CSV table of C-alpha atoms in Angstrom, one decimal:
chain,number,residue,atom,x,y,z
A,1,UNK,CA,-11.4,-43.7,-9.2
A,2,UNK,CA,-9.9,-42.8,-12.8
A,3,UNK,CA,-14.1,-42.1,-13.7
A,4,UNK,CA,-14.3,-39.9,-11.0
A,5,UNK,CA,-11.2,-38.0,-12.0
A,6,UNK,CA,-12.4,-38.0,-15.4
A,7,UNK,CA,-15.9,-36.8,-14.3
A,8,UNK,CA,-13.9,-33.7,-11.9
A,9,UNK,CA,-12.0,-32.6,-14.9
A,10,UNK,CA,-14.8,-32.7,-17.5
A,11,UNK,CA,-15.0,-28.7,-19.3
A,12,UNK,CA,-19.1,-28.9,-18.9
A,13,UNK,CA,-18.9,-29.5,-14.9
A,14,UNK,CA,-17.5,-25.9,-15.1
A,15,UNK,CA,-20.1,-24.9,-17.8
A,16,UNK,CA,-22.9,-25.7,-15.8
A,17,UNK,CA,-21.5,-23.8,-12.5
A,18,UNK,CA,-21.0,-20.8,-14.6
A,19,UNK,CA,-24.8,-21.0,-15.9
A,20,UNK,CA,-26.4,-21.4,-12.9
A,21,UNK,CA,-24.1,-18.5,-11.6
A,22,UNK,CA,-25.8,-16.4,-14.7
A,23,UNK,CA,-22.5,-16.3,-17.3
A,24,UNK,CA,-23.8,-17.5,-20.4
A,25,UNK,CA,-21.8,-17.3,-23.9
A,26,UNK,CA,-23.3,-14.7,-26.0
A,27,UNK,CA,-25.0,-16.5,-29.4
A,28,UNK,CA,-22.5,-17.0,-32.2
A,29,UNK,CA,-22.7,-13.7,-34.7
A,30,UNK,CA,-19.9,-15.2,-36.8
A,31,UNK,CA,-17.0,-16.8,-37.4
A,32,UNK,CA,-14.4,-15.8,-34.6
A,33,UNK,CA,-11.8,-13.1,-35.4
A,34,UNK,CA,-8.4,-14.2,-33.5
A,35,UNK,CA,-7.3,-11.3,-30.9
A,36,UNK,CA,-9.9,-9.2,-32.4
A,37,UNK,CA,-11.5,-6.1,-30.6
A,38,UNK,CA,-14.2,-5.0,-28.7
A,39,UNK,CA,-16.4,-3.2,-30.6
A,40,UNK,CA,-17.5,0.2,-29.5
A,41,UNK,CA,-21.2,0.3,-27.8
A,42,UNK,CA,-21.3,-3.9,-27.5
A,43,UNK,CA,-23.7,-5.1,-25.3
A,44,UNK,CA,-21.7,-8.2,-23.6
A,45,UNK,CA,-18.0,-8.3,-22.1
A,46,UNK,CA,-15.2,-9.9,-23.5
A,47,UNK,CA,-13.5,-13.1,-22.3
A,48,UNK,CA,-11.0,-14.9,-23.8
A,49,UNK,CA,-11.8,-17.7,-25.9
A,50,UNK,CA,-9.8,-21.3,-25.4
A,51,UNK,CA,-7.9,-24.0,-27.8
A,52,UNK,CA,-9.4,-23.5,-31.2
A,53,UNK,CA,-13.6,-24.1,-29.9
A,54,UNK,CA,-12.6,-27.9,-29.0
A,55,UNK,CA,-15.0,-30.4,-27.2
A,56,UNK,CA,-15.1,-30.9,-24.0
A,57,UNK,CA,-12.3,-33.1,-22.2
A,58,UNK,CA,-13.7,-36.3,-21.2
A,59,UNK,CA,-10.0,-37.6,-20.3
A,60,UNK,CA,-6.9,-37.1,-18.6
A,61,UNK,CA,-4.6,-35.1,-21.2
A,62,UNK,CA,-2.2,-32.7,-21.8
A,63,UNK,CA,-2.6,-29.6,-24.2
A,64,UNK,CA,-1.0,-27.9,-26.8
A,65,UNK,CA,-0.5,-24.1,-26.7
A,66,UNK,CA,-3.2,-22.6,-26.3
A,67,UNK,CA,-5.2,-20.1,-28.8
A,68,UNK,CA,-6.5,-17.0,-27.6
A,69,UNK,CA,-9.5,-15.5,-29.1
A,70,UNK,CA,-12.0,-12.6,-28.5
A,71,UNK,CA,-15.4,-14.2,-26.7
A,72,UNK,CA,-18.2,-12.3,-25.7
A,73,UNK,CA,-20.8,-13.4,-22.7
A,74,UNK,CA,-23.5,-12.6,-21.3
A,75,UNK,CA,-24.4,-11.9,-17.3
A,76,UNK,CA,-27.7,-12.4,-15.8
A,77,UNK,CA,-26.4,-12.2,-12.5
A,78,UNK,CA,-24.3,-9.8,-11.5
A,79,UNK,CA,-24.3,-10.1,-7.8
A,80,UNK,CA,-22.4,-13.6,-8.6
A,81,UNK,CA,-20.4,-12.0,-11.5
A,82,UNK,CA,-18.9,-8.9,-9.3
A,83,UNK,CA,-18.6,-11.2,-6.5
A,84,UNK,CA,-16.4,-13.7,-7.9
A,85,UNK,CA,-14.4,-11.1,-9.9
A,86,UNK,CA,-13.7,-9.6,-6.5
A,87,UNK,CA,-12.9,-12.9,-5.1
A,88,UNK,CA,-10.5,-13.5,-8.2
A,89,UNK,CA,-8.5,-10.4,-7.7
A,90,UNK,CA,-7.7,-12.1,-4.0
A,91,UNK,CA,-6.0,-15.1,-5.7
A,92,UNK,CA,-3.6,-13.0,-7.7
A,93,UNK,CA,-0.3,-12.3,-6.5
A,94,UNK,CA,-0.6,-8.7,-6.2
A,95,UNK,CA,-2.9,-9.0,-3.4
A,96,UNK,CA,-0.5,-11.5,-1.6
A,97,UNK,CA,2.6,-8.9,-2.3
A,98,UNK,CA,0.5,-5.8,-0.5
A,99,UNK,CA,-1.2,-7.9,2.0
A,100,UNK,CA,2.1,-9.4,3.1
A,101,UNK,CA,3.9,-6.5,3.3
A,102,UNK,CA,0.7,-4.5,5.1
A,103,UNK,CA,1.0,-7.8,8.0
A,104,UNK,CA,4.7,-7.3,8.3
A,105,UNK,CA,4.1,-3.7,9.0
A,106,UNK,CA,1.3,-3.1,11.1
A,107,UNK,CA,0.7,-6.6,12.6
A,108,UNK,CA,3.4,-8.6,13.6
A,109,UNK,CA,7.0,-8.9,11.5
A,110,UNK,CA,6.8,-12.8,12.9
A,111,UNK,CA,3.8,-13.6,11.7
A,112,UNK,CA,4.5,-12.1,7.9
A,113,UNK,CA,8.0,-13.8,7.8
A,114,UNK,CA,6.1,-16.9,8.3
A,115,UNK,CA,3.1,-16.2,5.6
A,116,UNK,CA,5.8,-15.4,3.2
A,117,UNK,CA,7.9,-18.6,4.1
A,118,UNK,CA,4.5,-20.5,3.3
A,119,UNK,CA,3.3,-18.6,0.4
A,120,UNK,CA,6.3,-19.3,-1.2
A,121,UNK,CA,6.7,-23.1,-0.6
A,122,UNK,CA,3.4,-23.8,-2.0
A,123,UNK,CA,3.6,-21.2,-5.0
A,124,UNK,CA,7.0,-22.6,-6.4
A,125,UNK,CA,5.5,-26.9,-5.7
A,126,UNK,CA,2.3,-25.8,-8.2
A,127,UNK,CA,3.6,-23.4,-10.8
A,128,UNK,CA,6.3,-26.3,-11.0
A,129,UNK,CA,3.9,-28.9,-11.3
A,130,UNK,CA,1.8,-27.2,-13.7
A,131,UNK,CA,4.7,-27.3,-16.3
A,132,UNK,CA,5.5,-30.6,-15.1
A,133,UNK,CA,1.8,-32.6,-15.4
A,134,UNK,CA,0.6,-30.0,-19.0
A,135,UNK,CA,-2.7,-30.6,-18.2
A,136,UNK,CA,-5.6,-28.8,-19.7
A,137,UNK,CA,-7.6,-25.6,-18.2
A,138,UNK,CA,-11.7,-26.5,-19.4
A,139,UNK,CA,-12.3,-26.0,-22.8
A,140,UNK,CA,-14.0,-23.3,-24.5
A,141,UNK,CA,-17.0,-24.0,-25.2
A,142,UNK,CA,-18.7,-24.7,-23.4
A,143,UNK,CA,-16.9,-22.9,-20.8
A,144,UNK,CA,-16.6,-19.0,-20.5
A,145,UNK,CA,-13.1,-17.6,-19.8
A,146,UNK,CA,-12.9,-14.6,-18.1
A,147,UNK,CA,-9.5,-13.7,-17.7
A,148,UNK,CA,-6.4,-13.5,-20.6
A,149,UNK,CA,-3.3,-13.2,-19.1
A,150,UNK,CA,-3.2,-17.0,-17.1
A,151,UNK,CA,-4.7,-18.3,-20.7
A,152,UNK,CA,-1.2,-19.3,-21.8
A,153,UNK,CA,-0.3,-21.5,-19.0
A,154,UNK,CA,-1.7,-25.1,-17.7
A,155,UNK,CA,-4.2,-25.7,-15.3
A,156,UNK,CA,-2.9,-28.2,-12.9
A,157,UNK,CA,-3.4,-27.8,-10.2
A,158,UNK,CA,-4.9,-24.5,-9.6
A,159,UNK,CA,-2.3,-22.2,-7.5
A,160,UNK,CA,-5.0,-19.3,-6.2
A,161,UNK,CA,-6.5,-22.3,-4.8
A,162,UNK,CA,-3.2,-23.5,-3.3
A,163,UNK,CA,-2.3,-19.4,-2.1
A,164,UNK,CA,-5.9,-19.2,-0.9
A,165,UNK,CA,-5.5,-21.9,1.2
A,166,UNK,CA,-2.5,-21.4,2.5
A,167,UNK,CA,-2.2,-17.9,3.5
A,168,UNK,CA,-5.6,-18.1,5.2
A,169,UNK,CA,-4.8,-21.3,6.7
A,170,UNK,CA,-1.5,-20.3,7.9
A,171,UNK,CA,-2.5,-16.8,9.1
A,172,UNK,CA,-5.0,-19.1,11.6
A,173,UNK,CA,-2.4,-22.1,12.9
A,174,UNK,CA,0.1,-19.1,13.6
A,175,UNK,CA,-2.8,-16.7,15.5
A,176,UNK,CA,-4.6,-18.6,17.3
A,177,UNK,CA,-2.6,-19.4,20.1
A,178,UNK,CA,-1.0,-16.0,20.2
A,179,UNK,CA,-4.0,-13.8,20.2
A,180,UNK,CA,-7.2,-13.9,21.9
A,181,UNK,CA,-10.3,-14.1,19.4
A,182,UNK,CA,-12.9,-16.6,19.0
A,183,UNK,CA,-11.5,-19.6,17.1
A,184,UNK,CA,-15.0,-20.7,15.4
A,185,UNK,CA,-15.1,-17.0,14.1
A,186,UNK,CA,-11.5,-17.3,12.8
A,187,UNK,CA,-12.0,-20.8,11.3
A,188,UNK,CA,-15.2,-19.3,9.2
A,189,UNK,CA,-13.0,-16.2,8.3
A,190,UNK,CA,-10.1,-18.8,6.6
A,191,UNK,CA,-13.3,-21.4,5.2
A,192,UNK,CA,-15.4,-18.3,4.0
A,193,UNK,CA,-12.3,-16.8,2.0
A,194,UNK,CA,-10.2,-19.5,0.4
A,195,UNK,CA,-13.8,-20.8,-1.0
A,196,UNK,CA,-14.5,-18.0,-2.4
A,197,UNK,CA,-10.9,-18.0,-4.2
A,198,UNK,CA,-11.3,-21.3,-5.3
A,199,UNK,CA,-15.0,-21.0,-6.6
A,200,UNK,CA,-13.7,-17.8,-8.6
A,201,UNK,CA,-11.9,-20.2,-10.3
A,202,UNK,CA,-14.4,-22.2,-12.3
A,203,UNK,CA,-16.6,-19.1,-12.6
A,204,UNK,CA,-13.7,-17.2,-14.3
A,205,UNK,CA,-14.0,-20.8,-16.8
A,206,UNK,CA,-10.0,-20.8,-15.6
A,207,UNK,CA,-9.6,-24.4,-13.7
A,208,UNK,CA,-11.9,-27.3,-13.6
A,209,UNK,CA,-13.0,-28.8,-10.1
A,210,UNK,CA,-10.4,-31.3,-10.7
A,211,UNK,CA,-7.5,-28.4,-10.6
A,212,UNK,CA,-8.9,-26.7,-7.9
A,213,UNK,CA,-9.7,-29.9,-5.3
A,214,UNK,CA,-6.0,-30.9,-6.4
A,215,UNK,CA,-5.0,-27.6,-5.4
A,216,UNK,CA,-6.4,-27.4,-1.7
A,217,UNK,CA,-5.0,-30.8,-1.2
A,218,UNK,CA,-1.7,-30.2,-1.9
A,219,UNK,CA,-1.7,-27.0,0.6
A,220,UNK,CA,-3.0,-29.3,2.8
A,221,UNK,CA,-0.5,-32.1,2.7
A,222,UNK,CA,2.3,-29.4,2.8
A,223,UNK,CA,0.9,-27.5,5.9
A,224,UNK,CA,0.7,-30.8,7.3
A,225,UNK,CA,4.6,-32.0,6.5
A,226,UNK,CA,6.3,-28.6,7.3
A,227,UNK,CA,4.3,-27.5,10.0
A,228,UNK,CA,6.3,-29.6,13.0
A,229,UNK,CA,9.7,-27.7,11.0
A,230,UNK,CA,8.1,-24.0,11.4
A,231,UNK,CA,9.6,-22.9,14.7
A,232,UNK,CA,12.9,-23.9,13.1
A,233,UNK,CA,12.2,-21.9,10.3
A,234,UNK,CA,11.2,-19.1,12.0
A,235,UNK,CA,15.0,-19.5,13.7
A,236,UNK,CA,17.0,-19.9,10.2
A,237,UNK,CA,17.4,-16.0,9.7
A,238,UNK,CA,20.0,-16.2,12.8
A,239,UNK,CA,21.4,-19.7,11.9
A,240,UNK,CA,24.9,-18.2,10.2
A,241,UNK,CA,26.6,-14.9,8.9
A,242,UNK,CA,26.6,-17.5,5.6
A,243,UNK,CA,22.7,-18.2,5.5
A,244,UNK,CA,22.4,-14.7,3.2
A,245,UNK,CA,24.3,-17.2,0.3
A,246,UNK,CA,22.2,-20.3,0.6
A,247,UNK,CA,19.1,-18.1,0.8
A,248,UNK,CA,20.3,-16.2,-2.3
A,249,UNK,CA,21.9,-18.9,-4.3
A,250,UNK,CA,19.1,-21.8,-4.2
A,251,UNK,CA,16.4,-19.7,-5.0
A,252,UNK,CA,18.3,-18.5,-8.3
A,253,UNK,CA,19.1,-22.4,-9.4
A,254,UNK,CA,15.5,-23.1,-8.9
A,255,UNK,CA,14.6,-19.9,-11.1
A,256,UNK,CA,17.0,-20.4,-13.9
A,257,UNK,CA,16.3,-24.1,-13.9
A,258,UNK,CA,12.8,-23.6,-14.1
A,259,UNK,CA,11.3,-26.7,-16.5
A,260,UNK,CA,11.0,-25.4,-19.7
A,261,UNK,CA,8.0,-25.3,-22.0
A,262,UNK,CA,7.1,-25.4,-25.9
A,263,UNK,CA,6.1,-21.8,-26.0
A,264,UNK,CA,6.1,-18.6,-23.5
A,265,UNK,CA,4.0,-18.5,-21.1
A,266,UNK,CA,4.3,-16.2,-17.6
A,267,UNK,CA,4.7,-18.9,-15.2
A,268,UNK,CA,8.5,-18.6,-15.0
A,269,UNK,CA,8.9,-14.9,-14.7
A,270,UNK,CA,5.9,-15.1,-11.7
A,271,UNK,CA,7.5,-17.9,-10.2
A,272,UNK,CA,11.0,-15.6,-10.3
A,273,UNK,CA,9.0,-12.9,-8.4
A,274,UNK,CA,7.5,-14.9,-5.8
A,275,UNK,CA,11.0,-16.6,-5.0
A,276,UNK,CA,12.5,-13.3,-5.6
A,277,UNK,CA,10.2,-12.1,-3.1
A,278,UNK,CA,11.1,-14.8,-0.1
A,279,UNK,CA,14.7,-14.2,-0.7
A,280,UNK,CA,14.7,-10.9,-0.3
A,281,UNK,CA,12.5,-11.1,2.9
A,282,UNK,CA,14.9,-13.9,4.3
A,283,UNK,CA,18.2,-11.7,3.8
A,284,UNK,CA,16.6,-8.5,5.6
A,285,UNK,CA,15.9,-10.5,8.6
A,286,UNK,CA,18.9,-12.1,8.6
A,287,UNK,CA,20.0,-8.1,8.5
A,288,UNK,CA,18.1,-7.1,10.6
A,289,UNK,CA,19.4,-9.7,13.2
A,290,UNK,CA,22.7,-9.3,12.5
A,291,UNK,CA,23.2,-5.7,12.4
A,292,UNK,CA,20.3,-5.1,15.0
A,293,UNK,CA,18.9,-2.3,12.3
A,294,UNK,CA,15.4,-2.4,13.2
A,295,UNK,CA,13.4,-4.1,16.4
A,296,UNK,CA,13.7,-7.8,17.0
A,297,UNK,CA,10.4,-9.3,15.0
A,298,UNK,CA,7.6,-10.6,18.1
A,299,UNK,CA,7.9,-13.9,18.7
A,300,UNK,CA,5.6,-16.6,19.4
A,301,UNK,CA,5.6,-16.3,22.9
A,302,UNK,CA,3.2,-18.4,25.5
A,303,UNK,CA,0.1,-16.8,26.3
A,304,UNK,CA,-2.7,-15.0,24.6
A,305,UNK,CA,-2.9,-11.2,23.6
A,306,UNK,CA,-6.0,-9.3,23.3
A,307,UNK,CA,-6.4,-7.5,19.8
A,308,UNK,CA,-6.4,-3.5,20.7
A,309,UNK,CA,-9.7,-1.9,19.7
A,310,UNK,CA,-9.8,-0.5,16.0
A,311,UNK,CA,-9.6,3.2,16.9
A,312,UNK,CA,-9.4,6.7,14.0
A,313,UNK,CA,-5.8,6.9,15.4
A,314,UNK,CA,-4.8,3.2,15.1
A,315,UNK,CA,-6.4,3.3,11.2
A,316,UNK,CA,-4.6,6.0,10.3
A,317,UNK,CA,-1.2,5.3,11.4
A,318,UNK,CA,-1.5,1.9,9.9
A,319,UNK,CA,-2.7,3.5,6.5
A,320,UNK,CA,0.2,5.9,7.0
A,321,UNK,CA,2.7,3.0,7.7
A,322,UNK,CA,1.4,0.8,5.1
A,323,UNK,CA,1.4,4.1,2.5
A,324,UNK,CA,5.2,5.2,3.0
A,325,UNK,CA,6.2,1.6,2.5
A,326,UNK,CA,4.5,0.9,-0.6
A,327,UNK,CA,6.1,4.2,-1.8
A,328,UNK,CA,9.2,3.4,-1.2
A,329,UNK,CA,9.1,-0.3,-2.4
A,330,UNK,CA,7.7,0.8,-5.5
A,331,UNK,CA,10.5,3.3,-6.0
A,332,UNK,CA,12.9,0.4,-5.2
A,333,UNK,CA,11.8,-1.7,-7.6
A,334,UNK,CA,11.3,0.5,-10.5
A,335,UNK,CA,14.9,1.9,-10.2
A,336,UNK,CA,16.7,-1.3,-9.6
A,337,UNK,CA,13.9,-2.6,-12.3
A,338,UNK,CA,15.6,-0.3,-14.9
A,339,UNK,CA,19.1,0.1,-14.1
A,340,UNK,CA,19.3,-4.3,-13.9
A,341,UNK,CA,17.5,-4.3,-17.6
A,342,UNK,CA,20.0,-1.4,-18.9
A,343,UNK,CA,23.2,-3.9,-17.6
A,344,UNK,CA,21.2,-6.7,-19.2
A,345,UNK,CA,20.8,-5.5,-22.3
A,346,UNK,CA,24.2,-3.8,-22.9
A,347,UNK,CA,25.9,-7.4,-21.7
A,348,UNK,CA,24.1,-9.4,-24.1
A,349,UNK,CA,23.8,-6.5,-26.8
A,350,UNK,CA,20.0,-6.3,-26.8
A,351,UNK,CA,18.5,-3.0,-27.9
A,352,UNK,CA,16.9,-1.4,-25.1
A,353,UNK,CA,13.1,-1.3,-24.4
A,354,UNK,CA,12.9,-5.1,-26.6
A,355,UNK,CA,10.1,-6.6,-24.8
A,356,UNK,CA,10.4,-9.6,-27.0
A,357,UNK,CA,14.4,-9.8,-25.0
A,358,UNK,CA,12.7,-9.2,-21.6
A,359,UNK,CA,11.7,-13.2,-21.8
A,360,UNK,CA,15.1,-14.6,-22.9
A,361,UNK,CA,16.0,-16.6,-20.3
A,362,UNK,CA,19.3,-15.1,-19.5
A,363,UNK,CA,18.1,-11.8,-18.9
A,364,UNK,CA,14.4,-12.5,-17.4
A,365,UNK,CA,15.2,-14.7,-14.6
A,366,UNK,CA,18.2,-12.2,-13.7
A,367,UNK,CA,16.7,-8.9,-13.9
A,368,UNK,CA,13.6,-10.2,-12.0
A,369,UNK,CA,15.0,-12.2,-9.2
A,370,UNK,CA,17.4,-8.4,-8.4
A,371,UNK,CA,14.4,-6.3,-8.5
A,372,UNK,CA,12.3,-8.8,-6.5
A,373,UNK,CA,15.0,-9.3,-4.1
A,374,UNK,CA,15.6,-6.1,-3.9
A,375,UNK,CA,11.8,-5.2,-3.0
A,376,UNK,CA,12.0,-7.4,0.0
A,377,UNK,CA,14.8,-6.6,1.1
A,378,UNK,CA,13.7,-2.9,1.4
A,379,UNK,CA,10.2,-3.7,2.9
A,380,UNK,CA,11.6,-5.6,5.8
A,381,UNK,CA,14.7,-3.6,6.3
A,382,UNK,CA,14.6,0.1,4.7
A,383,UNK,CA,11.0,1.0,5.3
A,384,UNK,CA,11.3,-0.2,9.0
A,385,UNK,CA,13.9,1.9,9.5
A,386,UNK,CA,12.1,4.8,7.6
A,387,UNK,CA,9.0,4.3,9.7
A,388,UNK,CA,11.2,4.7,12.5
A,389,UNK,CA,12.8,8.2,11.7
A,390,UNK,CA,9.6,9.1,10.7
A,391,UNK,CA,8.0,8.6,14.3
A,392,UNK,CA,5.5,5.8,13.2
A,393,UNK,CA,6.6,2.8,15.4
């Protein structure tokens, strides 16, 4: 077993996908130039480049902070390059932030509260455990890294894999028995997507196999444990008038006691958002409920519902529903973004627009878990209500 692992973690299983996929490192011109530049008119992309060129890993074992340099690579395929780029940009959290938001909105408030509920569980057990286990992403070389910003935290396990999963798993546990479509056609949909997440992972060069198999298992285990607790869940938003603490108060403690690392890296501040996030989704049902704002959510009631033809009219009042809400959730955040940064700063005596201060502990976790709140607060609350007044329930 400890072979096998060794074998699933090994940086040159990830090389070889990548090459028979058609990325390929460009040939050495030179001794590497850290965070140097694209130059202008060059042939091949740029990637960035791992821990200082070191060998492949052959064992089980933790890593330093990582080195980021300028790479370029070549493509010779570029039906599997655009493709797994594409499938990349599902795993990231901004898809999950509009796509969650666009469910709540035009598909069914129930459903979305439950995605998020998910989403969230999963997100917050593998950023932890990244920071917990330090181990490795694959090495560079041989493996080509596509992506910078995720270079400065660990690799274990890989959480697009774990979202991936989850999200597309979930969305088909919670539909099938509530709507009428064909469940082989639904099953492929949820296989055919959360693969392609997962394989985006080693062709990005970002997560050995090892990272990503760890990563659907872990969904797995915790769909299978929480799943008999979800129609409680679903129930918790009308438990007490003093749920609103709990649901603001834990997630904070988790966020601020977040385990620390030897250097920055982003995995605490995207954490903070995704936590945030589920909060502030939490207290506007619980508002919702409770003050009887906007429509009870649809339950999961027995019996199956035909899904309405896609008509012009239906597509463009969901584009319209889906447009006013991102407007005003962006507005949201950006002013209670600011005006929770300008309070920050002037409490602690930072000088404003320090980006080196934004990831001080005391004043990142806080600024980040108001605005996030805030954000979903507002999209299950406010821009129900604005839809409303609007005429576009």
């Amino acid at each position: 077993m400890a072979e096998l692992l060794r074998n699933l973690q090994d940086s040159r299983l990830v090389a070889r996908f990548q090459r028979r996929c058609g990325l390929f490192p460009a040939p050495d011109e030179g001794p590497r130039e850290k965070g140097a530049a694209r130059p202008p008119g060059a042939e091949h992309l740029s990637a960035a480049h791992g821990p200082g060129g070191g060998a492949p890993a052959n064992g089980l074992q933790r890593v330093a902070a990582p080195q980021t340099y300028v790479q370029k690579y070549i493509v010779k395929n570029y039906f599997y390059y655009y493709l797994f780029r594409f499938s990349a940009a599902l795993g990231q959290e901004e898809f999950y932030i509009t796509f969650l938001p666009f469910t709540h909105w035009n598909i069914n408030p129930y459903l979305s509260r439950r995605l998020i509920v998910i989403w969230v569980l999963v997100m917050y057990i593998g950023q932890v455990a990244k920071d917990i286990l330090k181990w490795p992403r694959p090495f560079s070389p041989p493996v080509v890294r596509l992506e910078k910003r995720v270079m400065a935290e660990y690799g274990m396990p890989s959480t697009h894999a774990m979202a991936a999963t989850a999200i597309s798993f979930t969305f088909l546990i919670s539909t099938m028995d509530t709507y009428q479509y064909p469940f082989v056609l639904g099953l492929m949909v949820a296989a055919v997507f959360s693969t392609l997440v997962c394989l985006s992972r080693l062709y990005t060069g970002m997560h050995t196999v090892l990272d990503v198999l760890a990563g659907i298992l872990f969904t797995a285990v915790l769909i299978a444990l929480t799943y008999p607790a979800w129609t409680l869940i679903d129930c918790l938003d009308s438990a007490s008038p003093l749920f609103p603490v709990c649901a603001i108060v834990v997630p904070f403690i988790l966020c601020y006691n977040y385990p620390t690392s030897e250097y920055y890296s982003p995995t605490r501040a995207d954490t903070t958002t995704i936590l945030a996030a589920g909060a502030g989704v939490t207290i506007g049902f619980w508002i919702n409920h409770f003050f009887q704002l906007v429509s009870e959510p649809t339950e999961s009631l027995p019996g199956i519902y035909s899904i309405p033809p896609l008509t012009t009219d239906m597509l463009g009042l969901g584009l319209a529903k889906f447009s006013v809400g991102i407007v005003l959730t962006i507005l949201v955040r950006q002013l209670v973004q600011n005006l929770s940064l300008q309070v920050l700063f002037s409490w602690f005596k930072v000088v404003t627009r320090n980006k080196e201060a934004r990831r001080r502990l005391e004043i990142e976790v806080p600024y980040k878990f108001v605005t996030y709140t805030s954000v979903g607060i507002c999209a299950t609350t406010f821009v129900p209500m604005l839809h409303r007044f609007l005429g576009l329930l």
